[in-house]
PDB file of C-alpha atoms and ligand atoms in Angstrom:
ATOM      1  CA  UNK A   1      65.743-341.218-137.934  1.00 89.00           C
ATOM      2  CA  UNK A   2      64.987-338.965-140.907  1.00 95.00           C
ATOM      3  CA  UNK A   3      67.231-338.739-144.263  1.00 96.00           C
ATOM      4  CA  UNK A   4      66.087-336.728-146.480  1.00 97.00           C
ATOM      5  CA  UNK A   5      68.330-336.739-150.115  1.00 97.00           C
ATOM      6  CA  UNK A   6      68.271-334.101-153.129  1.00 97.00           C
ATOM      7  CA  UNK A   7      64.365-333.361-152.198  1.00 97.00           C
ATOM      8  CA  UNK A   8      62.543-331.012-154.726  1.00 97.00           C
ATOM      9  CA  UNK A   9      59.015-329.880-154.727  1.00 97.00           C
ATOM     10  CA  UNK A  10      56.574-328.425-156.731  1.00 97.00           C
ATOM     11  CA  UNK A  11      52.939-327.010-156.279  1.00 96.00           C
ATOM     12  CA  UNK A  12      51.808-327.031-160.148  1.00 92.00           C
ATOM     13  CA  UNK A  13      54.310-326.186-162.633  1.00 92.00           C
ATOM     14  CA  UNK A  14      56.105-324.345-159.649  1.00 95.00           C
ATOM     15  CA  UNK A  15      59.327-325.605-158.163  1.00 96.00           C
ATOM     16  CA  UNK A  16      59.758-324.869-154.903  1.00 96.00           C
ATOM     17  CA  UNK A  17      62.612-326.909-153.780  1.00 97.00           C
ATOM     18  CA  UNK A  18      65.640-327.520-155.776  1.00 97.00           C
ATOM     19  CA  UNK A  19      67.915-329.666-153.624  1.00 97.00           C
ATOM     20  CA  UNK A  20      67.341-329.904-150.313  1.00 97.00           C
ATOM     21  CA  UNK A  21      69.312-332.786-148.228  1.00 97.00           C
ATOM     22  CA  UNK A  22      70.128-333.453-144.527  1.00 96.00           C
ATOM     23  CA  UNK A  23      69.976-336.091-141.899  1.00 96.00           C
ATOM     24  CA  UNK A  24      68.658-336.113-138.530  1.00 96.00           C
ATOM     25  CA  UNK A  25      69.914-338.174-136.135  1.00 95.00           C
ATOM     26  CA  UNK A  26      67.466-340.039-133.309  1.00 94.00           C
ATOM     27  CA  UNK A  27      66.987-338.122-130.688  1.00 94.00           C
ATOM     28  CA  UNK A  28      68.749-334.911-132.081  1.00 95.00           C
ATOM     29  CA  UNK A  29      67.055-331.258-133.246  1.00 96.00           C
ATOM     30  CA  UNK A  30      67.825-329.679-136.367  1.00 97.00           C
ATOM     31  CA  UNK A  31      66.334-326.504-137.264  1.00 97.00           C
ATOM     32  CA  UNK A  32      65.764-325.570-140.481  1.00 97.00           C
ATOM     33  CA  UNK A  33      66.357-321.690-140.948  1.00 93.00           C
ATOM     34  CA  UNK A  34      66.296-318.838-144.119  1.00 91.00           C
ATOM     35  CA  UNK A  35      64.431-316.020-145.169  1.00 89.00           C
ATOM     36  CA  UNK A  36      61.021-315.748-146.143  1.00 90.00           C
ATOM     37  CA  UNK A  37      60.020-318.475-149.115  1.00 92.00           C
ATOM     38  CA  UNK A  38      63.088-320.124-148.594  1.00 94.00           C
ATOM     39  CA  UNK A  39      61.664-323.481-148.931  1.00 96.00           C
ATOM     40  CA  UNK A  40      61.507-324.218-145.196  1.00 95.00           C
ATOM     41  CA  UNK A  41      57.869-324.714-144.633  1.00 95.00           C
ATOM     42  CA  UNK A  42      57.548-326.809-147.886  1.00 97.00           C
ATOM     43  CA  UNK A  43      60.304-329.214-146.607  1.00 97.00           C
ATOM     44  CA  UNK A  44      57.769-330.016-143.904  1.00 96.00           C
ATOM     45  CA  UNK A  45      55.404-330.812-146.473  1.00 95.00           C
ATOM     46  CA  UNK A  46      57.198-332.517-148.774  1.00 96.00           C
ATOM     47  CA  UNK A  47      58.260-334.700-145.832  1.00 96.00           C
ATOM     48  CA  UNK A  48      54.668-335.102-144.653  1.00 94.00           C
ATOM     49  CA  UNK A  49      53.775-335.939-148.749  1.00 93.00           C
ATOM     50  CA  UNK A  50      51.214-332.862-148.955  1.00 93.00           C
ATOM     51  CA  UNK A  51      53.372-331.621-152.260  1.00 94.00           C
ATOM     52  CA  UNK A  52      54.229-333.246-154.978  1.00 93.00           C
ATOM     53  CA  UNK A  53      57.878-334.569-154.494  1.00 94.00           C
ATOM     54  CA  UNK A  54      61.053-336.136-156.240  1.00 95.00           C
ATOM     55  CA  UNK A  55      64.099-337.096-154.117  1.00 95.00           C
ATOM     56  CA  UNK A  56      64.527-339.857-151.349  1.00 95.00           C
ATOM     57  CA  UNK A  57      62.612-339.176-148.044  1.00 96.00           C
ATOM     58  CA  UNK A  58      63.464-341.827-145.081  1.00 95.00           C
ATOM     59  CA  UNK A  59      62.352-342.219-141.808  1.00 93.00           C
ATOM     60  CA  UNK A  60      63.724-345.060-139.139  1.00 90.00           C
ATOM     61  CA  UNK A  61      65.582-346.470-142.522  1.00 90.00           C
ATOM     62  CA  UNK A  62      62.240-346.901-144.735  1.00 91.00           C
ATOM     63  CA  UNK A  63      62.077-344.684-148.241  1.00 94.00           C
ATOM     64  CA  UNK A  64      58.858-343.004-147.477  1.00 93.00           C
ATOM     65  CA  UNK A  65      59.064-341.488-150.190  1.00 92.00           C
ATOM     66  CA  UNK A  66      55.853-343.014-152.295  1.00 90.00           C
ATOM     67  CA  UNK A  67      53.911-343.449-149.509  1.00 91.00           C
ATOM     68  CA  UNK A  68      50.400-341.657-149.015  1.00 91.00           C
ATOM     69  CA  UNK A  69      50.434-339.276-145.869  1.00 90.00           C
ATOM     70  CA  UNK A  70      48.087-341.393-143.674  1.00 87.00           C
ATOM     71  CA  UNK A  71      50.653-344.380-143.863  1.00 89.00           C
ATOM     72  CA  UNK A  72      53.620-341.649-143.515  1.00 87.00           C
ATOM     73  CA  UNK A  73      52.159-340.204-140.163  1.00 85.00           C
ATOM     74  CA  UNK A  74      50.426-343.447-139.147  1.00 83.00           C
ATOM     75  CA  UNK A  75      53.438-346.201-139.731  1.00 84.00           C
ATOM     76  CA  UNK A  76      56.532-344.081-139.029  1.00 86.00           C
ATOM     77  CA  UNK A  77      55.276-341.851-136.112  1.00 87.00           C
ATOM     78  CA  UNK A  78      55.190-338.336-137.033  1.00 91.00           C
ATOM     79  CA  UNK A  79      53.241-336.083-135.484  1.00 88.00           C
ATOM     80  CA  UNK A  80      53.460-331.987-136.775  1.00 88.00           C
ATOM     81  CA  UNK A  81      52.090-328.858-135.374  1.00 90.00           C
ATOM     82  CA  UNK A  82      51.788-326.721-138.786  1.00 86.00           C
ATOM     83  CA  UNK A  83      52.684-322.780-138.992  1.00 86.00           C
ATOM     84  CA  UNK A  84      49.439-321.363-137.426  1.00 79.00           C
ATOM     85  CA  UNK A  85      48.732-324.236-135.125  1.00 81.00           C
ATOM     86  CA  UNK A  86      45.987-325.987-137.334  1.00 83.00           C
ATOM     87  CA  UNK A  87      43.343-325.868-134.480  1.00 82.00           C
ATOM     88  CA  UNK A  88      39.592-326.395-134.702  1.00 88.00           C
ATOM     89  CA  UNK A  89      38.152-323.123-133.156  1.00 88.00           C
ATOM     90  CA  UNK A  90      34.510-324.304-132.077  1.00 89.00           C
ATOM     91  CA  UNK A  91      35.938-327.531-130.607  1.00 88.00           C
ATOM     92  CA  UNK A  92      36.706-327.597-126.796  1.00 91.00           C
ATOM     93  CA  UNK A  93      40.471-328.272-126.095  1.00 92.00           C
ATOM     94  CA  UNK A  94      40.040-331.841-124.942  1.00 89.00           C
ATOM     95  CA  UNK A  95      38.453-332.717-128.782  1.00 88.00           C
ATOM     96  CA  UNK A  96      41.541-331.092-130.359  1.00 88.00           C
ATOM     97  CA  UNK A  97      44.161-332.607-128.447  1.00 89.00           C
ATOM     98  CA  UNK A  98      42.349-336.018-128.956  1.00 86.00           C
ATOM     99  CA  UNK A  99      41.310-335.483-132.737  1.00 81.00           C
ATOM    100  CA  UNK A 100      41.945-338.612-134.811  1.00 76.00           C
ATOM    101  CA  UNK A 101      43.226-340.644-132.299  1.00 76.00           C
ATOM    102  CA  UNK A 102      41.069-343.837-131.684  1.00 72.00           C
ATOM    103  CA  UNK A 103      41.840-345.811-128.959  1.00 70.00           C
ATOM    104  CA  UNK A 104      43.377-345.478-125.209  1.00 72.00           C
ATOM    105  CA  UNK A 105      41.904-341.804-125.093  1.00 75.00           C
ATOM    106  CA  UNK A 106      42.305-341.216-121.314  1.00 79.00           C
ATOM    107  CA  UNK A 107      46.078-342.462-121.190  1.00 82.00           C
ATOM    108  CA  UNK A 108      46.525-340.190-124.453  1.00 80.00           C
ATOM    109  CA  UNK A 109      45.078-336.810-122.485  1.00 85.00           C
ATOM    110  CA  UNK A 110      46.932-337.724-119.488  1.00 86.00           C
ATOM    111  CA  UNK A 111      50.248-338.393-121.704  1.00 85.00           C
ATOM    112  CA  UNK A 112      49.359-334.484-123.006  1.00 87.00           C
ATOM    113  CA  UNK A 113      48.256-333.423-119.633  1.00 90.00           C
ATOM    114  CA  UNK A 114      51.691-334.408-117.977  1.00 87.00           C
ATOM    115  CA  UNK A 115      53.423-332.058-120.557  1.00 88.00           C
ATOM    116  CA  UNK A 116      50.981-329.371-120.452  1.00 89.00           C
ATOM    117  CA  UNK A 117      49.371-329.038-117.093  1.00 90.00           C
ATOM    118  CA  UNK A 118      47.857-325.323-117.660  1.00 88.00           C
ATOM    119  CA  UNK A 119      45.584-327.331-119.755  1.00 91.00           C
ATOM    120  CA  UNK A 120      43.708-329.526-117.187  1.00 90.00           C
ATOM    121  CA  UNK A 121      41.093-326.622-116.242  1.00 90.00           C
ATOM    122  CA  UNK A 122      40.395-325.835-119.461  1.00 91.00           C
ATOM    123  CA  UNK A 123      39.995-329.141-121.267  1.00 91.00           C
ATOM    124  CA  UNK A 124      35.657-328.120-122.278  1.00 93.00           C
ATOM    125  CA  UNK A 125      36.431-324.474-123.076  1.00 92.00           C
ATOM    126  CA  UNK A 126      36.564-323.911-126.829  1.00 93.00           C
ATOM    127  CA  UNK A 127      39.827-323.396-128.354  1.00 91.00           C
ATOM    128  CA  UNK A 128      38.226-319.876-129.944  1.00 92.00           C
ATOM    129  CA  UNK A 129      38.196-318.761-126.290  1.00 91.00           C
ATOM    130  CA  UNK A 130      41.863-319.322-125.743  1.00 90.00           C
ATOM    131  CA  UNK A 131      45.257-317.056-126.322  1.00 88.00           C
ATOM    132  CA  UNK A 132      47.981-317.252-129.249  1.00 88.00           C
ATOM    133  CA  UNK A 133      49.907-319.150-126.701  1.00 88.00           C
ATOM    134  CA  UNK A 134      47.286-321.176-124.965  1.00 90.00           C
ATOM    135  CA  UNK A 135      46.696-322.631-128.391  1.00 91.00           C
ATOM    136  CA  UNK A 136      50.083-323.050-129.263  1.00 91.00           C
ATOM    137  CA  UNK A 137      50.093-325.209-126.567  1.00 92.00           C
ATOM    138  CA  UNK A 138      46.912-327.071-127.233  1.00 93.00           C
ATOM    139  CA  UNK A 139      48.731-327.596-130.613  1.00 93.00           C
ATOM    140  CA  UNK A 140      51.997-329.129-129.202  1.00 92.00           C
ATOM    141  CA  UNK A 141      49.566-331.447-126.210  1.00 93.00           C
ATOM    142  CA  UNK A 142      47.689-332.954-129.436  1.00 91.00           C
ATOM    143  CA  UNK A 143      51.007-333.692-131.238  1.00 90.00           C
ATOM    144  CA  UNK A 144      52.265-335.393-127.543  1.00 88.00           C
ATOM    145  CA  UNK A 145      48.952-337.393-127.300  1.00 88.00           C
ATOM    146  CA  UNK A 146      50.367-338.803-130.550  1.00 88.00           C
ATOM    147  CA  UNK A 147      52.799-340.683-129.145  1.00 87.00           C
ATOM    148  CA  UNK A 148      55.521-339.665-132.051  1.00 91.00           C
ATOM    149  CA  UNK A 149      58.700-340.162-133.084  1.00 91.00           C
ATOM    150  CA  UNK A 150      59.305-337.650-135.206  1.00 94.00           C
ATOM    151  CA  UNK A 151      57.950-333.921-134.119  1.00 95.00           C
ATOM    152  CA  UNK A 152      57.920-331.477-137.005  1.00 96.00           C
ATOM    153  CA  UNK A 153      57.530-328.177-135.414  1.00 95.00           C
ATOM    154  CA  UNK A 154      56.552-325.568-138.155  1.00 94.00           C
ATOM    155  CA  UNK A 155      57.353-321.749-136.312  1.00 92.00           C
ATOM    156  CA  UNK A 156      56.316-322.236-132.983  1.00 90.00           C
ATOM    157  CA  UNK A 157      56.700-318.942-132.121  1.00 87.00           C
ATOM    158  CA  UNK A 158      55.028-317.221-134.944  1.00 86.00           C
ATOM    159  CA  UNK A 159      52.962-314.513-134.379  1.00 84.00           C
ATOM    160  CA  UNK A 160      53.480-314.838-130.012  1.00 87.00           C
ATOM    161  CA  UNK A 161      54.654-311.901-127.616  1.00 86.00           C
ATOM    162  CA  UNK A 162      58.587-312.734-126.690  1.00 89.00           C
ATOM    163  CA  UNK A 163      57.213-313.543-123.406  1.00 89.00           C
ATOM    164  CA  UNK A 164      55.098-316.502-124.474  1.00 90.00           C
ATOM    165  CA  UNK A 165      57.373-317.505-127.009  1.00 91.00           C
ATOM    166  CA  UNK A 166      59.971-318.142-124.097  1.00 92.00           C
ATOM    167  CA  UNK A 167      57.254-320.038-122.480  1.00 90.00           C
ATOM    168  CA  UNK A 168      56.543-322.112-125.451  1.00 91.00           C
ATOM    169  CA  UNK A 169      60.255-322.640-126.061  1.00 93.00           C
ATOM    170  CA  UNK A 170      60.671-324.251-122.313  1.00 92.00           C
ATOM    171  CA  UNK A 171      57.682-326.633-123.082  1.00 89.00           C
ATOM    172  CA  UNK A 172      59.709-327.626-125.905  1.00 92.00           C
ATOM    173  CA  UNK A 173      62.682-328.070-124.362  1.00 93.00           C
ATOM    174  CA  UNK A 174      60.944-330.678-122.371  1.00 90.00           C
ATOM    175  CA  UNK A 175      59.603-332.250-124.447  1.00 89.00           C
ATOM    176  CA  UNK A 176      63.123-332.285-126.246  1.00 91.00           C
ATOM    177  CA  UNK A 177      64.954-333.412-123.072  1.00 90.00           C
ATOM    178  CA  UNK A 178      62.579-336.465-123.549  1.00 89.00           C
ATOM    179  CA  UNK A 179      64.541-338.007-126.233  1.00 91.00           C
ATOM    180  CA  UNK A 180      62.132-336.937-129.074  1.00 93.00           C
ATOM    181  CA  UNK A 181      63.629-336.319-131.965  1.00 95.00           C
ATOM    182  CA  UNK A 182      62.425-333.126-133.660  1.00 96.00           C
ATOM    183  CA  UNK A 183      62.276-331.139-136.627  1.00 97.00           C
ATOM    184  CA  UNK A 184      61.593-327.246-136.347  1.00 97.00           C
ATOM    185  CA  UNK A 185      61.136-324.135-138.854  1.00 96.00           C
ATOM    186  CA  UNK A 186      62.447-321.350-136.818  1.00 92.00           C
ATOM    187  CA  UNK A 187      62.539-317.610-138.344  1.00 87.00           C
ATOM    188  CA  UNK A 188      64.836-316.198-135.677  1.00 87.00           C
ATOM    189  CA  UNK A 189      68.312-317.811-135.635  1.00 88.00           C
ATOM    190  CA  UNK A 190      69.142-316.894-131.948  1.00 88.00           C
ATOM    191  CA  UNK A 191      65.866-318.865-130.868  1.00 90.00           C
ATOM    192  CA  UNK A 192      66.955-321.842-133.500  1.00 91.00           C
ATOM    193  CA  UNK A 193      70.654-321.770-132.555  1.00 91.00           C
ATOM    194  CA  UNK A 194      69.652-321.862-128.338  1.00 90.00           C
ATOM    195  CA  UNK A 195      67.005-324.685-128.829  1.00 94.00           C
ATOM    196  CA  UNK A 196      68.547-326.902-131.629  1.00 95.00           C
ATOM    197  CA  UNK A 197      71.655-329.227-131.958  1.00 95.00           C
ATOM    198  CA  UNK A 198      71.955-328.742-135.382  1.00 95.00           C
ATOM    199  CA  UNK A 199      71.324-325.749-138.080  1.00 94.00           C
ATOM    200  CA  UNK A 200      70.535-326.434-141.067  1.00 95.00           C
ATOM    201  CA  UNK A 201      70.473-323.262-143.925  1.00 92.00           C
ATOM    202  CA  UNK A 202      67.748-323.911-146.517  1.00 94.00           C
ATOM    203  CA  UNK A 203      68.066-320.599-149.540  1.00 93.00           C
ATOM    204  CA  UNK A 204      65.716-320.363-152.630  1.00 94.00           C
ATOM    205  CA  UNK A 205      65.285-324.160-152.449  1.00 96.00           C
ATOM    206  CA  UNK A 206      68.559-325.324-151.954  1.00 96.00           C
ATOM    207  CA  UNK A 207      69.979-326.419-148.372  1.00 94.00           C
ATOM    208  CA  UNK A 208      73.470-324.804-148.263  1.00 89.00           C
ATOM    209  CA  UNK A 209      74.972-326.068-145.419  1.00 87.00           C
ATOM    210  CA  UNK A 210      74.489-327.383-141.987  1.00 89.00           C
ATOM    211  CA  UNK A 211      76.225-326.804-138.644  1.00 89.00           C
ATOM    212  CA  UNK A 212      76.378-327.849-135.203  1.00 91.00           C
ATOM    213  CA  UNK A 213      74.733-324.931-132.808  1.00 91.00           C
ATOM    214  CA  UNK A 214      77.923-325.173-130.358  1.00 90.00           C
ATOM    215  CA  UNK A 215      80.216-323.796-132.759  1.00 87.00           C
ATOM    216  CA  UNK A 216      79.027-320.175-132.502  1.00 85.00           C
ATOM    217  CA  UNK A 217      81.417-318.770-134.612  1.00 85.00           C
ATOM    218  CA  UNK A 218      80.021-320.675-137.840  1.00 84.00           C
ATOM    219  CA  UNK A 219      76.738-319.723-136.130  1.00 82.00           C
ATOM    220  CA  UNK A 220      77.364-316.315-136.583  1.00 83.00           C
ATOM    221  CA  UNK A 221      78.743-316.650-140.248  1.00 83.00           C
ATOM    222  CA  UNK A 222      75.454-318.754-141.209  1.00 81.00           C
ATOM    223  CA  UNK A 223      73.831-315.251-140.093  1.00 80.00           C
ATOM    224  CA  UNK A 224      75.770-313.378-142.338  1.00 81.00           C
ATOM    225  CA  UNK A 225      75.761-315.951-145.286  1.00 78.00           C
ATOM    226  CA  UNK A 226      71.981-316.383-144.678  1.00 78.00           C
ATOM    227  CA  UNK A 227      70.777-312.663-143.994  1.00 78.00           C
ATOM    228  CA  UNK A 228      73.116-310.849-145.373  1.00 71.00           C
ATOM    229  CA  UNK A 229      74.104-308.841-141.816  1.00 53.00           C
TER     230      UNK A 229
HETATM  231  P1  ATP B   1      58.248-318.405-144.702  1.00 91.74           P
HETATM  232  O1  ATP B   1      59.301-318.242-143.670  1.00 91.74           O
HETATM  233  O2  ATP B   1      57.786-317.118-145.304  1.00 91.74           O
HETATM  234  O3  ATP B   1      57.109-319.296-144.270  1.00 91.74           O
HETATM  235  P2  ATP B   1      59.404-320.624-146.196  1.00 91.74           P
HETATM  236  O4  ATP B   1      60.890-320.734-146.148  1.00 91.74           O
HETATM  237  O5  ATP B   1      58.639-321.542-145.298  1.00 91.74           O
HETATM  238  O6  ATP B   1      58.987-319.110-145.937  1.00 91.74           O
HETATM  239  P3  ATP B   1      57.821-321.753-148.311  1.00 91.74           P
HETATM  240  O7  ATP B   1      56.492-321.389-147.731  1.00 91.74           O
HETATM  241  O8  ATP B   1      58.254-323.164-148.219  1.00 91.74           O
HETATM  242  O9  ATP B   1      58.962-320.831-147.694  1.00 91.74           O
HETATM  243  O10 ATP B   1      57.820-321.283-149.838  1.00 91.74           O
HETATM  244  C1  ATP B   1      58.832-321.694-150.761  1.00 91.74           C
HETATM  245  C2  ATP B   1      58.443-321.204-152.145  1.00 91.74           C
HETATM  246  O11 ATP B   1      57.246-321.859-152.561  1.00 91.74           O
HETATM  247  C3  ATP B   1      58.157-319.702-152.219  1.00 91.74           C
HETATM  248  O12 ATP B   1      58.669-319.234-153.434  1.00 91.74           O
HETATM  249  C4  ATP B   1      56.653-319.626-152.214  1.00 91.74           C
HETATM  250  O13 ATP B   1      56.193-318.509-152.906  1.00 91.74           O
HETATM  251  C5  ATP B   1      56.251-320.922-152.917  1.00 91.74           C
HETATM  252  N1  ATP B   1      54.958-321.424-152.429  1.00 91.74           N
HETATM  253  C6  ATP B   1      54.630-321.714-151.144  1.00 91.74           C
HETATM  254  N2  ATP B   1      53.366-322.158-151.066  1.00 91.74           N
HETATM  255  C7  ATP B   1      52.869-322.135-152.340  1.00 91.74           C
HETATM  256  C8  ATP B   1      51.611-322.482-152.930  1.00 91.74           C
HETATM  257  N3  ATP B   1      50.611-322.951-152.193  1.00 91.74           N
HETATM  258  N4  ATP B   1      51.478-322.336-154.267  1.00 91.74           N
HETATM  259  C9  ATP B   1      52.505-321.879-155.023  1.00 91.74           C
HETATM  260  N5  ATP B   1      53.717-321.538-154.539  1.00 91.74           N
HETATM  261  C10 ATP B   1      53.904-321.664-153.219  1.00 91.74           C
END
């Protein structure tokens, strides 16, 4: 579903990523995972084509790689919920879930709705009047509306009490259970290595190596290799 080959990125003259490379398979989650300015959150954009790029990006076998965003989201089927959920505070939550979508608007909500419930009563309030987590999920029920392929998920947990985040995570995992294939920048590895098939170690630019969650022995030496503990 998504191949991405010796990536590198730069914003300016500054190069962010080096060499990053990895496959994901339909259907499959890989979590990207590293310290802080790793790289991780610029992978998303590079894939998204919000940085400048060089490197081989494909997605259901087409080199997306020189293609403007709009045709990258619109003609592959990605849909991304960006570190700090992206949401437009004096908008009520039925406008944000349903932001840029044209057509079939009711069968979108309800497609959201189905996933996301806790949302029906509160589809006129304005987002500004909602929690961390309340958003967060606003933020996931507009990237369902979306119909996607591809979910990039860009810390879904950032900034949330444990609590929520555990809440978050088992709106995920249905979502995952569906068969969509998805993409997620996760901070904490124990949160990564429970929700994803796949791990995938990004470090000053470079992905290093990538390993199958089930195998918790390498996931504990990915730990040490990637934090140093
Ligand atoms: P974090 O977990 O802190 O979000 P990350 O792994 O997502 O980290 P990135 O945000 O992708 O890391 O940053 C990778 C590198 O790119 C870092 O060195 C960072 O300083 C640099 N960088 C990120 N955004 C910009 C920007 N807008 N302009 C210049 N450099 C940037």
């Amino acid at each position: 579903m998504l191949e991405v080959n010796n990536l590198q990125a730069w914003y300016g003259r500054t190069q962010a990523l080096f060499d990053v490379s990895f496959q994901l398979e339909a259907g499959r989650c890989l979590a990207l995972i590293g310290t802080n300015g790793a790289g991780k959150t610029t992978t998303i954009r590079a894939i998204l084509g919000l940085v400048l790029t060089a490197g081989k990006i494909s997605i259901a076998g087409r080199d997306v790689s020189s293609l403007p965003t709009h045709s990258r989201v619109r003609e592959t089927g990605i849909s991304v919920v960006h570190e700090g959920r992206g949401m437009f505070q004096r908008m009520s939550v039925r406008e944000n879930i349903l932001v840029g979508l044209a057509s079939s608007l009711h069968r979108r909500l309800d497609d959201a709705l189905d996933q996301f419930p806790a949302l029906s009563g509160r589809l006129t309030e304005k987002v500004s009047q909602l929690s961390g987590g309340q958003q967060q999920m606003v933020a996931l029920a507009r990237a369902v509306a979306q119909r996607p392929r591809l979910l990039l998920l860009d810390e879904p947990s950032l900034g949330l009490a444990p609590a929520i985040v555990d809440e978050i995570y088992a709106h995920l995992a249905r979502l995952r259970d569906t068969g969509l294939t998805i993409l997620l920048v996760e901070q904490s590895v124990p949160r990564a290595s429970a929700f994803a098939d796949e791990l995938c170690l990004i470090r000053t630019g470079h992905s290093v190596t990538r390993i199958a969650t089930e195998n918790k022995v390498e996931v504990d030496q990915l730990v040490s290799l990637a934090f140093g503990n």
